[in-house]
Structures are given as structure tokens and as C-alpha cells.
């Protein structure tokens, strides 16, 4: 029996890149009782219904900011995948309270509604920008991560469990640099903020599988970080537009030179497994030694950090091109 067979699954922000891939993947491999598409954009829901219209997929309009709506739709739900967020760095900088309302107050609404309705498991999607944040988007997602981890102390031990999955740039997702470079390739010029810039990369399919794997193994309180390759933004640009001129425009406000997924301060709570790292809760309700024994991992060295420039796994242009082809992104 598959993990989600017979389950009612709510996906917030489900009309985004992750939500659509998650739902299509689950429909192909599992037999949930119901998949609830929860988002606030009626046009995106209408467009999604043209390609995803299975009998067990239910479309519901609503906003995570609205507790009453969230509470109502969570009745009878077994599992929540919280993907709704305000994600654009510049938009968050210019509209700080809007980002706070969605990313922080929205997270609180998900937590309270899930506990009140007896949801079994909640996984919240996070971002590398939540680790050592230097922009408002990252700060709101760090606050969100903290809320979801701490929520395990609010719920009874045998009730709702909350965990977080954190990863980097998703290849081909809306708003990523890949479709941006593709849109500019015919101009012959691709803008590069800084030649030394590096980023972590993960495919949508890998992101979905990571969530499904963590959903199966989570105890509640973990922040899961996949081991994924790094690549310079210059190499990304050269792969997509090998004949293009690169125009150096400088780092934008709130933008990091290198991405961080685990800070050195988090190293004392971090466990390394075969394909991922786990930041354990630093809380009295969590037994770190017991967890280490249970998962069979090892502690990382004190002072360890996981950043896109100190990564041990790197991707070259040929490997990147193969991934783009597999993702059906033509270059």
C-alpha cells in the first residue's frame, strides 16, 4: 500500500510549479481519496483544471491568510503540504507586511487549523533563503520554519506532527533563472549579477520525491535538506545561451553571492544521512541521541556549514543540459 492511498491531502499554493508536479506525481503512482488544490487565484485554478481533472482532485479557492477558510477546508484532511508563500524577493522588500501576512500569519493559520482538526502530518516547504537571511522573504520563511518546528510542542505527542523541507533553486520553475535566460536568449545578451555567484539546483521531480520521502519518515520537528549539486550562474547562462554575451549588472538588493542551507550555528543540531541532512529541534521535547540511533546517521562536525560554494557536488554544463532535456526544457 502506498503512503497516500486512501488519504485526504491538502496542498496549499497548489497551482504553483511544485503543487502541479506533486499532484501529477501522486495521481500517477498512488491512490489518494482526495487531493485538494487550495489557492487564491481563480485563473490559475481554471487553467490547471484543463489538464488535471481527475475525479479525486478538488479545487478550492481560499487564502492562507484567512483562518476561517483554512479551518473549514481542513476538516477531514489527513495530510497537509504547505507550499503557499509570497516568494519574490523584490516584491517582499517593497511590500513587507504582505509577505509577513502570507508567510508568517499564514503559517500560523495552517498550524492552528491542523491541530484543531486533527490532521496527521504537515510538511511545510522552505527555502535556502531562510538560513541566515539577508532579505525580508528569507526572514519570513525563517520565522515560518521556526513556527512549524515549535508547533510540535503545541500538539499532543500522538497527534499532529509538523516538519519542514528546505531546498534551493528549482530547475524550470516559474520565477527561476532558467526560463528568464530562455526568454532573453534571442537578444544575444544575458544579464549576470556577479560572475562568482553559485546556486544549489534541484529538479521539480526531485523536490516532490524529497517531500514524499520525508513525509514517510518524519517524526515531527525536523528540517530536511537534500544533498543537491551546485553550479555557477555563469555556467547556467553559458549552457542556455552559449553564443550570448554576458552582461554583468551587479548583485541586487537582498541577493546573496552564495546560497546557504545549513549555517555553522546549526551544525550542533545537524545529522547527515545518505542523501540528506536533518536539522533536529533544539527542544526539551526532542531526544537527539535517540533520533541519531533511530535513523542511523552521524553528526556533522561542529562549525559545519552547507553552502553552494563549499558543496562537494558540482554540476557541469553537460550534466545541466541533460537535466534540462529530461525536464523537457528545450535549449
Coordinates of N, CA and C in Angstrom, one line a residue, residues 86-207:
X86 N 4.5 33.9 -0.4 CA 5.0 35.0 -1.2 C 6.5 34.9 -1.4
X87 N 7.0 34.6 -2.6 CA 8.3 34.2 -2.8 C 9.3 35.2 -3.5
X88 N 8.8 36.2 -4.1 CA 9.6 37.1 -4.9 C 10.4 38.0 -3.9
X89 N 11.7 38.1 -4.0 CA 12.5 38.9 -3.1 C 12.2 40.4 -3.2
X90 N 12.2 41.0 -4.5 CA 11.9 42.4 -4.6 C 10.5 42.8 -4.1
X91 N 9.5 41.9 -4.5 CA 8.1 42.2 -4.1 C 8.0 42.2 -2.6
X92 N 8.7 41.3 -1.9 CA 8.6 41.2 -0.4 C 9.3 42.4 0.2
X93 N 10.4 42.9 -0.4 CA 11.1 44.1 0.1 C 10.2 45.3 0.0
X94 N 9.5 45.4 -1.1 CA 8.7 46.6 -1.3 C 7.3 46.5 -0.6
X95 N 6.9 45.3 -0.3 CA 5.6 45.1 0.4 C 5.7 44.2 1.6
X96 N 6.5 44.7 2.6 CA 6.9 43.8 3.7 C 5.7 43.2 4.5
X97 N 4.7 44.0 4.7 CA 3.6 43.4 5.5 C 2.8 42.4 4.8
X98 N 2.8 42.5 3.4 CA 2.1 41.5 2.6 C 2.8 40.1 2.8
X99 N 4.2 40.2 2.7 CA 4.9 39.0 2.9 C 4.8 38.4 4.3
X100 N 4.7 39.2 5.3 CA 4.6 38.8 6.7 C 3.2 38.2 6.8
X101 N 2.2 38.8 6.3 CA 0.8 38.2 6.4 C 0.7 36.8 5.8
X102 N 1.3 36.7 4.6 CA 1.2 35.4 3.9 C 2.1 34.3 4.5
X103 N 3.4 34.7 4.7 CA 4.4 33.7 5.1 C 4.5 33.4 6.5
X104 N 4.1 34.3 7.4 CA 4.1 34.1 8.8 C 2.7 33.9 9.4
X105 N 1.8 34.8 9.2 CA 0.5 34.7 9.7 C -0.2 33.5 9.0
X106 N 0.1 33.3 7.7 CA -0.5 32.1 7.0 C 0.0 30.8 7.6
X107 N 1.3 30.8 8.0 CA 1.9 29.6 8.6 C 1.2 29.3 9.9
X108 N 0.9 30.4 10.7 CA 0.2 30.2 12.0 C -1.2 29.7 11.8
X109 N -1.8 30.1 10.7 CA -3.2 29.7 10.4 C -3.2 28.2 10.1
X110 N -2.2 27.7 9.3 CA -2.1 26.3 8.9 C -1.9 25.5 10.2
X111 N -1.0 25.9 11.1 CA -0.7 25.2 12.3 C -1.9 25.1 13.2
X112 N -2.6 26.2 13.5 CA -3.7 26.1 14.4 C -4.9 25.3 13.8
X113 N -5.1 25.5 12.5 CA -6.2 24.7 11.9 C -5.9 23.2 11.9
X114 N -4.7 22.9 11.6 CA -4.3 21.5 11.5 C -4.4 20.8 12.9
X115 N -4.0 21.5 14.0 CA -4.1 20.9 15.3 C -5.6 20.8 15.7
X116 N -6.4 21.8 15.4 CA -7.8 21.8 15.8 C -8.6 20.7 15.1
X117 N -8.2 20.4 13.9 CA -9.0 19.5 13.1 C -8.4 18.1 13.1
X118 N -7.2 17.9 13.8 CA -6.6 16.6 14.0 C -5.9 16.0 12.7
X119 N -5.4 16.9 11.9 CA -4.5 16.5 10.8 C -3.4 15.6 11.3
X120 N -3.0 14.6 10.5 CA -2.0 13.7 10.9 C -0.6 14.3 10.8
X121 N -0.3 14.7 9.6 CA 1.1 15.2 9.3 C 1.0 16.5 8.4
X122 N 1.9 17.4 8.7 CA 2.1 18.6 7.9 C 3.5 18.8 7.5
X123 N 3.8 19.0 6.2 CA 5.1 19.3 5.7 C 5.0 20.7 5.1
X124 N 5.9 21.6 5.6 CA 6.0 23.0 5.0 C 7.2 23.1 4.1
X125 N 7.1 23.7 3.0 CA 8.2 23.9 2.1 C 8.9 25.2 2.5
X126 N 10.2 25.1 2.5 CA 11.0 26.2 2.9 C 12.0 26.6 1.8
X127 N 13.0 27.4 2.0 CA 13.9 27.8 1.0 C 15.3 28.1 1.7
X128 N 16.3 28.0 0.8 CA 17.7 28.3 1.3 C 17.8 29.7 1.9
X129 N 16.9 30.6 1.4 CA 17.0 32.0 1.9 C 16.6 32.1 3.4
X130 N 16.0 31.1 3.9 CA 15.6 31.1 5.3 C 16.8 30.9 6.3
X131 N 17.9 30.4 5.7 CA 19.1 30.2 6.5 C 20.0 31.4 6.5
X132 N 20.2 32.0 7.6 CA 21.0 33.3 7.7 C 20.4 34.3 6.7
X133 N 19.2 34.7 6.9 CA 18.5 35.5 5.9 C 19.1 37.0 5.8
X134 N 19.1 37.5 4.6 CA 19.5 38.9 4.4 C 18.5 39.7 3.7
X135 N 17.3 39.1 3.4 CA 16.2 39.8 2.8 C 14.9 39.5 3.6
X136 N 13.9 40.2 3.4 CA 12.6 40.0 4.1 C 12.0 38.7 3.8
X137 N 12.0 38.3 2.5 CA 11.5 37.0 2.2 C 12.1 35.9 3.0
X138 N 13.5 35.9 3.1 CA 14.2 34.9 3.9 C 13.8 34.9 5.3
X139 N 13.7 36.2 5.8 CA 13.3 36.3 7.3 C 12.0 35.8 7.6
X140 N 11.0 36.0 6.7 CA 9.7 35.5 6.9 C 9.6 34.0 6.8
X141 N 10.4 33.4 6.0 CA 10.5 31.9 5.9 C 11.2 31.3 7.0
X142 N 12.2 32.0 7.6 CA 12.9 31.5 8.8 C 11.9 31.5 9.9
X143 N 11.1 32.6 10.1 CA 10.0 32.7 11.1 C 9.0 31.5 10.9
X144 N 8.7 31.3 9.6 CA 7.7 30.2 9.3 C 8.3 28.9 9.7
X145 N 9.6 28.6 9.4 CA 10.2 27.4 9.8 C 10.2 27.2 11.3
X146 N 10.5 28.2 12.0 CA 10.5 28.2 13.5 C 9.1 27.9 14.0
X147 N 8.1 28.5 13.4 CA 6.7 28.2 13.8 C 6.4 26.7 13.7
X148 N 6.7 26.2 12.5 CA 6.3 24.8 12.2 C 7.1 23.8 13.1
X149 N 8.3 24.1 13.4 CA 9.1 23.2 14.3 C 8.5 23.3 15.7
X150 N 8.2 24.5 16.2 CA 7.7 24.7 17.6 C 6.3 24.2 17.7
X151 N 5.6 24.1 16.6 CA 4.2 23.6 16.6 C 4.0 22.2 17.2
X152 N 5.1 21.4 17.1 CA 5.1 20.1 17.7 C 4.9 20.1 19.2
X153 N 5.3 21.2 19.8 CA 5.1 21.3 21.3 C 3.7 21.7 21.7
X154 N 2.9 22.2 20.7 CA 1.6 22.6 20.9 C 0.6 21.5 20.7
X155 N 1.0 20.5 19.9 CA 0.1 19.4 19.6 C 0.4 18.2 20.6
X156 N -0.5 17.4 20.9 CA -0.3 16.2 21.7 C 0.7 15.3 21.0
X157 N 1.5 14.5 21.8 CA 2.5 13.7 21.2 C 2.0 12.7 20.1
X158 N 0.8 12.3 20.2 CA 0.3 11.3 19.3 C -0.7 11.9 18.3
X159 N -0.6 13.3 18.2 CA -1.5 14.0 17.3 C -0.7 14.6 16.1
X160 N -1.1 15.8 15.7 CA -0.5 16.4 14.5 C 1.0 16.6 14.6
X161 N 1.7 16.2 13.6 CA 3.2 16.4 13.5 C 3.5 17.3 12.4
X162 N 4.6 18.2 12.6 CA 5.0 19.2 11.7 C 6.5 19.0 11.3
X163 N 6.8 19.1 10.1 CA 8.2 19.1 9.7 C 8.4 20.0 8.5
X164 N 9.6 20.3 8.1 CA 10.0 21.3 7.1 C 10.9 20.6 6.1
X165 N 10.7 20.9 4.8 CA 11.7 20.5 3.8 C 12.2 21.8 3.2
X166 N 13.5 21.9 3.2 CA 14.2 23.1 2.7 C 15.1 22.8 1.5
X167 N 15.0 23.5 0.4 CA 15.9 23.2 -0.7 C 16.1 24.5 -1.6
X168 N 17.0 24.4 -2.6 CA 17.4 25.6 -3.3 C 16.6 25.8 -4.6
X169 N 17.3 26.4 -5.6 CA 16.6 26.7 -6.9 C 16.0 25.5 -7.6
X170 N 14.8 25.6 -8.0 CA 14.1 24.5 -8.7 C 14.3 24.8 -10.2
X171 N 14.9 23.8 -10.9 CA 15.1 24.0 -12.4 C 13.8 24.1 -13.1
X172 N 13.6 25.2 -13.8 CA 12.5 25.4 -14.7 C 11.2 25.8 -14.0
X173 N 11.2 26.1 -12.7 CA 10.0 26.5 -12.0 C 9.8 28.0 -12.4
X174 N 8.5 28.4 -12.2 CA 8.2 29.8 -12.5 C 9.1 30.7 -11.6
X175 N 9.6 31.8 -12.2 CA 10.4 32.7 -11.5 C 11.9 32.3 -11.3
X176 N 12.3 31.1 -11.8 CA 13.7 30.7 -11.7 C 14.5 31.4 -12.9
X177 N 15.8 31.3 -12.8 CA 16.6 32.0 -13.8 C 16.6 31.3 -15.1
X178 N 16.2 30.0 -15.1 CA 16.2 29.2 -16.4 C 15.2 29.8 -17.4
X179 N 13.9 29.9 -17.1 CA 13.0 30.5 -18.1 C 13.3 32.0 -18.3
X180 N 13.9 32.6 -17.4 CA 14.3 34.0 -17.6 C 15.4 34.1 -18.6
X181 N 16.4 33.3 -18.5 CA 17.5 33.3 -19.5 C 17.0 32.8 -20.9
X182 N 16.1 31.9 -20.9 CA 15.5 31.4 -22.2 C 14.7 32.5 -22.9
X183 N 14.0 33.4 -22.1 CA 13.2 34.4 -22.7 C 14.1 35.5 -23.3
X184 N 15.4 35.6 -22.8 CA 16.3 36.7 -23.3 C 17.3 36.2 -24.3
X185 N 17.3 34.9 -24.5 CA 18.4 34.3 -25.4 C 18.5 34.9 -26.7
X186 N 17.3 35.2 -27.3 CA 17.3 35.7 -28.7 C 17.8 37.1 -28.8
X187 N 17.9 37.8 -27.7 CA 18.5 39.2 -27.7 C 20.0 39.1 -27.8
X188 N 20.6 37.9 -27.5 CA 22.1 37.8 -27.6 C 22.8 38.3 -26.4
X189 N 22.1 38.7 -25.3 CA 22.7 39.2 -24.1 C 22.0 38.6 -22.9
X190 N 22.7 38.0 -22.0 CA 22.2 37.5 -20.7 C 22.8 38.3 -19.6
X191 N 21.9 38.8 -18.7 CA 22.4 39.6 -17.5 C 22.9 38.7 -16.4
X192 N 24.1 38.9 -15.9 CA 24.6 38.2 -14.8 C 24.9 39.2 -13.6
X193 N 24.4 38.9 -12.5 CA 24.6 39.8 -11.4 C 26.1 39.8 -10.9
X194 N 26.7 38.6 -10.8 CA 28.0 38.5 -10.3 C 28.7 37.2 -10.8
X195 N 29.8 37.3 -11.5 CA 30.4 36.1 -12.1 C 30.7 35.0 -11.1
X196 N 31.0 35.3 -9.8 CA 31.4 34.3 -8.8 C 30.1 33.6 -8.2
X197 N 28.9 34.1 -8.6 CA 27.7 33.6 -7.9 C 27.5 32.1 -8.1
X198 N 27.1 31.4 -7.0 CA 26.8 30.0 -7.1 C 25.4 29.7 -6.6
X199 N 24.8 28.7 -7.0 CA 23.5 28.3 -6.6 C 23.3 26.8 -6.4
X200 N 22.5 26.3 -5.5 CA 22.1 24.9 -5.4 C 21.0 24.7 -6.5
X201 N 20.9 23.5 -7.0 CA 19.9 23.2 -8.1 C 19.3 21.8 -7.8
X202 N 17.9 21.8 -8.0 CA 17.1 20.6 -7.8 C 16.0 20.6 -8.8
X203 N 15.6 19.5 -9.3 CA 14.5 19.4 -10.3 C 13.2 19.4 -9.5
X204 N 12.1 19.7 -10.2 CA 10.8 19.6 -9.6 C 10.5 18.2 -9.1
X205 N 10.9 17.2 -10.0 CA 10.6 15.8 -9.7 C 11.4 15.4 -8.4
X206 N 12.6 15.9 -8.3 CA 13.4 15.6 -7.1 C 12.8 16.2 -5.8
X207 N 12.3 17.5 -6.0 CA 11.7 18.2 -4.9 C 10.5 17.4 -4.4

